[in-house]
mmCIF file of C-alpha atoms in Angstrom:
data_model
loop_
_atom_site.group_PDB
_atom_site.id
_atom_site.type_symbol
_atom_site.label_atom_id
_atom_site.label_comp_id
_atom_site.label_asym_id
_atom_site.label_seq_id
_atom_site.Cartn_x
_atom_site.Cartn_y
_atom_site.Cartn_z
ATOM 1 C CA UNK S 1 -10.405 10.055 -6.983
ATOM 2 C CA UNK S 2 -8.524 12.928 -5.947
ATOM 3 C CA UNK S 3 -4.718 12.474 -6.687
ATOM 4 C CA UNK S 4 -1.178 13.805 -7.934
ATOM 5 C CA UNK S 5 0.609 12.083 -11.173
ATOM 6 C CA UNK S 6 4.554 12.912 -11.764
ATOM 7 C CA UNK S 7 5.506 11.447 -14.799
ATOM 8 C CA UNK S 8 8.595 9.606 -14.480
ATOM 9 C CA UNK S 9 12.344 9.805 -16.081
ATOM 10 C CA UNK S 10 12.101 5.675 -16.378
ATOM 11 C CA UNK S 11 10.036 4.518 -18.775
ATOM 12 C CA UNK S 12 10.322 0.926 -17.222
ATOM 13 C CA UNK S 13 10.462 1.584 -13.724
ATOM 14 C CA UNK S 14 7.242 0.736 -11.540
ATOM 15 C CA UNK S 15 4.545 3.096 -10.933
ATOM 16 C CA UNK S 16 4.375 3.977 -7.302
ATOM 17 C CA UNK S 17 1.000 4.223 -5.815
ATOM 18 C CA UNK S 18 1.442 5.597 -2.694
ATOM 19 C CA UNK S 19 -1.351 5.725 -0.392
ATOM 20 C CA UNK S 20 -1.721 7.814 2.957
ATOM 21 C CA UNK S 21 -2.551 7.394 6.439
ATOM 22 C CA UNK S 22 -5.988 8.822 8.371
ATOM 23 C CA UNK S 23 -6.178 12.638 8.081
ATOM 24 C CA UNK S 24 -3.846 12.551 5.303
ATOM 25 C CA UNK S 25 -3.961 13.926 1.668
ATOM 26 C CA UNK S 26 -2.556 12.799 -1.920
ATOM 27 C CA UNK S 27 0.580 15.275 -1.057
ATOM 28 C CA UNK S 28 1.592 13.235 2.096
ATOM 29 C CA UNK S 29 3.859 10.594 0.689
ATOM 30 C CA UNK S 30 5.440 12.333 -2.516
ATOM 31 C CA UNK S 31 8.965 12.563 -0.776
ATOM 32 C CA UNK S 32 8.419 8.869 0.498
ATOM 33 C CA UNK S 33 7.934 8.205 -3.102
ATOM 34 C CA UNK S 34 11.153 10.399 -4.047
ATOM 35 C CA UNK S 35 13.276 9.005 -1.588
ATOM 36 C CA UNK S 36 12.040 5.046 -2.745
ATOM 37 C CA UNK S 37 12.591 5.892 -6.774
ATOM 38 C CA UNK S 38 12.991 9.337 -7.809
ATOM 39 C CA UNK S 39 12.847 7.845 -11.206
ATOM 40 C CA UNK S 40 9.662 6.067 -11.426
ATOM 41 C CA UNK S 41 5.698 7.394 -12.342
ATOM 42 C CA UNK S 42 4.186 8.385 -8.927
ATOM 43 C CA UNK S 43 0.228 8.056 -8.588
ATOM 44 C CA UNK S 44 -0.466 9.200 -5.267
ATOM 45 C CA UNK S 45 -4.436 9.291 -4.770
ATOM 46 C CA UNK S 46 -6.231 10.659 -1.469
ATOM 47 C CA UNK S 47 -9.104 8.240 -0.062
ATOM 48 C CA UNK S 48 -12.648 8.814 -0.378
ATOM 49 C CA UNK S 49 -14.019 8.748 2.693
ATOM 50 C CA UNK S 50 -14.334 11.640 5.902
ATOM 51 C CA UNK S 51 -14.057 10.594 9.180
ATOM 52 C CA UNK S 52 -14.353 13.662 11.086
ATOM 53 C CA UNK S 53 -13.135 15.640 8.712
ATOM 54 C CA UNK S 54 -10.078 12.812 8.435
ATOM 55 C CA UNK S 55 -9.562 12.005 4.693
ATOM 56 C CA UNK S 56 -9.469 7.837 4.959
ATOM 57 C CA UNK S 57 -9.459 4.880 2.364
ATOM 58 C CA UNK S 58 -12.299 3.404 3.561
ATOM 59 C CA UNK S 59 -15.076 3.504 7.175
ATOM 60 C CA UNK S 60 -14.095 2.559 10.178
ATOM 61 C CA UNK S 61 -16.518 0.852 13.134
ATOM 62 C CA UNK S 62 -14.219 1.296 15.700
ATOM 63 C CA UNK S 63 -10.262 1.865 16.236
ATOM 64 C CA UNK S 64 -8.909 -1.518 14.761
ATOM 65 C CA UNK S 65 -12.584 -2.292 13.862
ATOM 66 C CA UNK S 66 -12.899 -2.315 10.194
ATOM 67 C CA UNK S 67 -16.237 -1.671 7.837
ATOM 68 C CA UNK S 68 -16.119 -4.828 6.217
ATOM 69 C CA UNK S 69 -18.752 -3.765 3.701
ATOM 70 C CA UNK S 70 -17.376 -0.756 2.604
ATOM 71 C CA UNK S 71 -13.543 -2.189 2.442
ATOM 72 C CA UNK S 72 -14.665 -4.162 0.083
ATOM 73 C CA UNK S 73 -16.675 -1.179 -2.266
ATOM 74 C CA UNK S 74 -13.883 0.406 -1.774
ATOM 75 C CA UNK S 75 -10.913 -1.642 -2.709
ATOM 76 C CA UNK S 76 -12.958 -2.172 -5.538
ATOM 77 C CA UNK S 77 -13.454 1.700 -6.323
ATOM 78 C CA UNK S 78 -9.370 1.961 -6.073
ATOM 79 C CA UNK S 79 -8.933 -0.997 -8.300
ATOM 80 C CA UNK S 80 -11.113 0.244 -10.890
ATOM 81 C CA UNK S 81 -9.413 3.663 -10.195
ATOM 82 C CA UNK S 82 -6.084 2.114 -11.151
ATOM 83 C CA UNK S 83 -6.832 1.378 -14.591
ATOM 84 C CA UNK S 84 -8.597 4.292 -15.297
ATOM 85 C CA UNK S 85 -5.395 6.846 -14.429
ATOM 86 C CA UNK S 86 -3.474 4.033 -16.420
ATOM 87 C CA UNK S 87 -5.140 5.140 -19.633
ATOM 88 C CA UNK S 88 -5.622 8.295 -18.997
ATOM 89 C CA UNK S 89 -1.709 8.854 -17.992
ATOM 90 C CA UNK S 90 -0.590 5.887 -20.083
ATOM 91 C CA UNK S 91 1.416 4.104 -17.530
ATOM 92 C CA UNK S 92 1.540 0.217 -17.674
ATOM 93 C CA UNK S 93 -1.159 -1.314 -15.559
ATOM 94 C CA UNK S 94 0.513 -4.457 -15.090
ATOM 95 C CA UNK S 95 3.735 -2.804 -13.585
ATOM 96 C CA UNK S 96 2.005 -0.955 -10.049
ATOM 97 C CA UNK S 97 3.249 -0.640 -6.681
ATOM 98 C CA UNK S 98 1.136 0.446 -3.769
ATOM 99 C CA UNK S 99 3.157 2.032 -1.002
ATOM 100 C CA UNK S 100 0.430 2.138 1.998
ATOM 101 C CA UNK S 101 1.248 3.662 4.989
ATOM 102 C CA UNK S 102 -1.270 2.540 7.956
ATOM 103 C CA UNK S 103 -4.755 3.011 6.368
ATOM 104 C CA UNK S 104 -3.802 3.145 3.130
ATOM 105 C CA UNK S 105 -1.541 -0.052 3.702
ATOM 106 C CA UNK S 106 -4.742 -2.161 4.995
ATOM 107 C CA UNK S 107 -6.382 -0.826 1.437
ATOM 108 C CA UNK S 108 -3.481 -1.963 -0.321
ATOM 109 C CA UNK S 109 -3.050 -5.212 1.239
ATOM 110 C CA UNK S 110 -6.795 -5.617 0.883
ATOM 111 C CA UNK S 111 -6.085 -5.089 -2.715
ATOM 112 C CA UNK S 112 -3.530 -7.771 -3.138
ATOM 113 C CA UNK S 113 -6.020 -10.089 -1.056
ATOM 114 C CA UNK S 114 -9.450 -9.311 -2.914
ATOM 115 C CA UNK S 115 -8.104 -8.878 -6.469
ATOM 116 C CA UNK S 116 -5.760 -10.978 -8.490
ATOM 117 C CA UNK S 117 -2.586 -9.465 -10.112
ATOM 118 C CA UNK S 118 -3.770 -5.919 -8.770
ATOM 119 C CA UNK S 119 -0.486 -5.066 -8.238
ATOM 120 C CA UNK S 120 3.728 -6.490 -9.243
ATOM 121 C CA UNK S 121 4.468 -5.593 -5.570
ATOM 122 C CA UNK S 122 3.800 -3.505 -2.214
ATOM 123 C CA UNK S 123 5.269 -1.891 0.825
ATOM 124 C CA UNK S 124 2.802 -1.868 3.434
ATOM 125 C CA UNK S 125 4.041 0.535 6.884
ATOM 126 C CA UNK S 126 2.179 -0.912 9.890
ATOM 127 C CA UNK S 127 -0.328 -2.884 8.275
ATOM 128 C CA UNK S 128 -3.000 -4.757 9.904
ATOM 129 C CA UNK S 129 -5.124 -7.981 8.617
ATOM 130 C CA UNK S 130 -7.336 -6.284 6.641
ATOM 131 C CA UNK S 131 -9.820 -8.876 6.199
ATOM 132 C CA UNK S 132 -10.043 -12.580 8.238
ATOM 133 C CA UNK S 133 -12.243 -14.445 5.760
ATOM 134 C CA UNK S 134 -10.742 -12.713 2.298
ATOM 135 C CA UNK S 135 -10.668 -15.795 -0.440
ATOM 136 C CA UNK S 136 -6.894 -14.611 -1.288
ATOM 137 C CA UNK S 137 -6.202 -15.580 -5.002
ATOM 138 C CA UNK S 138 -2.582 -17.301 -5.843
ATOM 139 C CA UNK S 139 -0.261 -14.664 -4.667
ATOM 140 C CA UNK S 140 3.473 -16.983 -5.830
ATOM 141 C CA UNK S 141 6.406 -14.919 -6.501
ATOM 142 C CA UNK S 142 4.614 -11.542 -5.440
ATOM 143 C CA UNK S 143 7.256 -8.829 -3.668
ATOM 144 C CA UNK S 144 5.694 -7.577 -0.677
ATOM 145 C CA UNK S 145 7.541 -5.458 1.928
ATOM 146 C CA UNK S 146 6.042 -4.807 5.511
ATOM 147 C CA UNK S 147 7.168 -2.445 8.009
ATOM 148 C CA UNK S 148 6.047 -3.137 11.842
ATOM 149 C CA UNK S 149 6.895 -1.370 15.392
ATOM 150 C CA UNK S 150 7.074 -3.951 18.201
ATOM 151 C CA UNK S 151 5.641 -1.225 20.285
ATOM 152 C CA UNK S 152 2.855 0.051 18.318
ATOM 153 C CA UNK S 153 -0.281 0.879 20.280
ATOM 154 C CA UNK S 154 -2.364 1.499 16.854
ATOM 155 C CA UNK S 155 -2.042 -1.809 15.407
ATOM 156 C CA UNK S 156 -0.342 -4.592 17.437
ATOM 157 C CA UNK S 157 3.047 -5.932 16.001
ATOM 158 C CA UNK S 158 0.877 -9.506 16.056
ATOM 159 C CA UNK S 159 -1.480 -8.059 13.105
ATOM 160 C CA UNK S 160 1.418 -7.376 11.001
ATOM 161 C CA UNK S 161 2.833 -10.271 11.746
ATOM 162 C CA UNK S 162 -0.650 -12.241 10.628
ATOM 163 C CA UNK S 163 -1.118 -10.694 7.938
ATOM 164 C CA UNK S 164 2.639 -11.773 6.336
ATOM 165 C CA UNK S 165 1.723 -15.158 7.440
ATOM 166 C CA UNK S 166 -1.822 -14.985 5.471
ATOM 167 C CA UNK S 167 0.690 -13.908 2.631
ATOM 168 C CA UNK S 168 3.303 -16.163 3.023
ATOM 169 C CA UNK S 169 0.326 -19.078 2.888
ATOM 170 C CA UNK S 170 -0.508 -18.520 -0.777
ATOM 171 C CA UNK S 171 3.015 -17.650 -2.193
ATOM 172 C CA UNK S 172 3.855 -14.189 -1.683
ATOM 173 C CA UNK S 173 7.321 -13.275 -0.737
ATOM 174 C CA UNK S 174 7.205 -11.495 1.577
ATOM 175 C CA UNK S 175 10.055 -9.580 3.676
ATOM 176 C CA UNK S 176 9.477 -7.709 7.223
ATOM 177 C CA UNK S 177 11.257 -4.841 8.384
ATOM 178 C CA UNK S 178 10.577 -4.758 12.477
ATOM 179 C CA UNK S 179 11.720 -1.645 14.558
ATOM 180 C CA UNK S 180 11.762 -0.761 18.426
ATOM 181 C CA UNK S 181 8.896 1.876 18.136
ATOM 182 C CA UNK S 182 5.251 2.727 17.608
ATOM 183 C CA UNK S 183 3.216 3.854 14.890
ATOM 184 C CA UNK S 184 5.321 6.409 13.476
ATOM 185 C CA UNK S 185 6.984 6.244 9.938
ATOM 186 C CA UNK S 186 10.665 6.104 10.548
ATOM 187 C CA UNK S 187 13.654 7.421 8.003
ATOM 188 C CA UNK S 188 15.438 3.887 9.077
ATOM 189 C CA UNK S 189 12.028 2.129 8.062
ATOM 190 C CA UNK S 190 12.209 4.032 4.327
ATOM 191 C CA UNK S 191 15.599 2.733 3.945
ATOM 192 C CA UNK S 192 14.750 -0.525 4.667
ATOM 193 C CA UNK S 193 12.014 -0.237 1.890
ATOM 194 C CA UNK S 194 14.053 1.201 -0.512
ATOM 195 C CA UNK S 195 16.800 -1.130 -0.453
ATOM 196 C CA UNK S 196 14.077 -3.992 -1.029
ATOM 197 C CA UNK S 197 12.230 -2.079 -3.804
ATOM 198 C CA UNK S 198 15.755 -1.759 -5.478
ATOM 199 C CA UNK S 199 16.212 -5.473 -5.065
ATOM 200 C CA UNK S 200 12.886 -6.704 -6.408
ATOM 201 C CA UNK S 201 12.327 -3.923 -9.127
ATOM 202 C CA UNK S 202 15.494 -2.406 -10.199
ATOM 203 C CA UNK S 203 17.649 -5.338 -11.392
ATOM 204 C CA UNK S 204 15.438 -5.861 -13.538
ATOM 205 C CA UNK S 205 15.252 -3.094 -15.120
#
């Protein structure tokens, strides 16, 4: 897969795998990544599939209608992905982060729902339920971070909302940053992130 690696100045910080939005590239979230831990590894990988001409994680039927079929080859193809820059970098596979913003938040959320211990944690920016029928594996004690707008018109507040109750179900924990606005990524939003990513991951290190 296409991507950008920045080694680090932590050796035990997280690796942040931040993944973009439709029509994005691997470039797009680098100062997202800066601003959450300027410290840690960054992996930041652009998706595989065009949709006209739109780099994306994974097809599309319709606006808010996922490929079901291809979600799935795909989460696998990033999961697989993940191990591979692991060795090839030499960053510990056991000690990942996906930050997702909108597309690449569904991918990372269907990540944490598909495969088990995928990931120590996520931020997911206006994520929707992924997948209805996923058989999510035990998820207890697992950081996740998601960032809503009560008036988004691209994915409805209530999806985000679902999905951290899907979470919640099998034992993530799971914390929910809601704003006044749409879509958009929001400085105020980052924050928010940032001071949970320093509270789950940095105390500890």
């Amino acid at each position: 897969m296409k991507h950008v690696f920045k080694k680090g100045t932590n050796a035990t910080a997280p690796t942040l795998l931040m993944l973009h939005g439709t029509g994005g590239n691997e470039h797009d979230l680098l100062s997202i990544a800066s601003m959450i831990d300027e410290e840690a590894n960054v992996l930041s990988v652009r998706g595989n599939v065009l949709e006209n001409g739109m780099p994306r994680f994974f097809k599309r039927l319709a606006m808010g209608v996922l490929d079901q079929e291809d979600l799935a080859l795909r989460t696998k193809e990033l999961h697989d992905y993940i191990k591979e820059a692991s060795e090839e970098y030499g960053f510990d596979r056991e000690n990942v982060v996906a930050v997702g913003y909108s597309n690449g938040a569904n991918i990372a959320a269907n990540l944490v729902m598909t495969e088990k211990n995928s990931l120590a944690g996520a931020i997911l920016y206006h994520p929707m339920i992924p997948n209805q029928d996923a058989k999510i594996p035990e998820l207890t004690g697992l950081p996740v971070f998601i960032g809503a707008g009560v008036n988004d018109q691209m994915v409805p507040y209530t999806e985000s909302e679902g999905l951290k109750a899907m979470l919640l179900e099998h034992g993530a924990e799971v914390d929910m940053h809601v704003e006044p606005y749409g879509h958009q990524l929001t400085g105020s939003e980052v924050e928010a992130s940032k001071i949970w990513y320093n509270r789950n991951f940095k105390q500890t290190n």
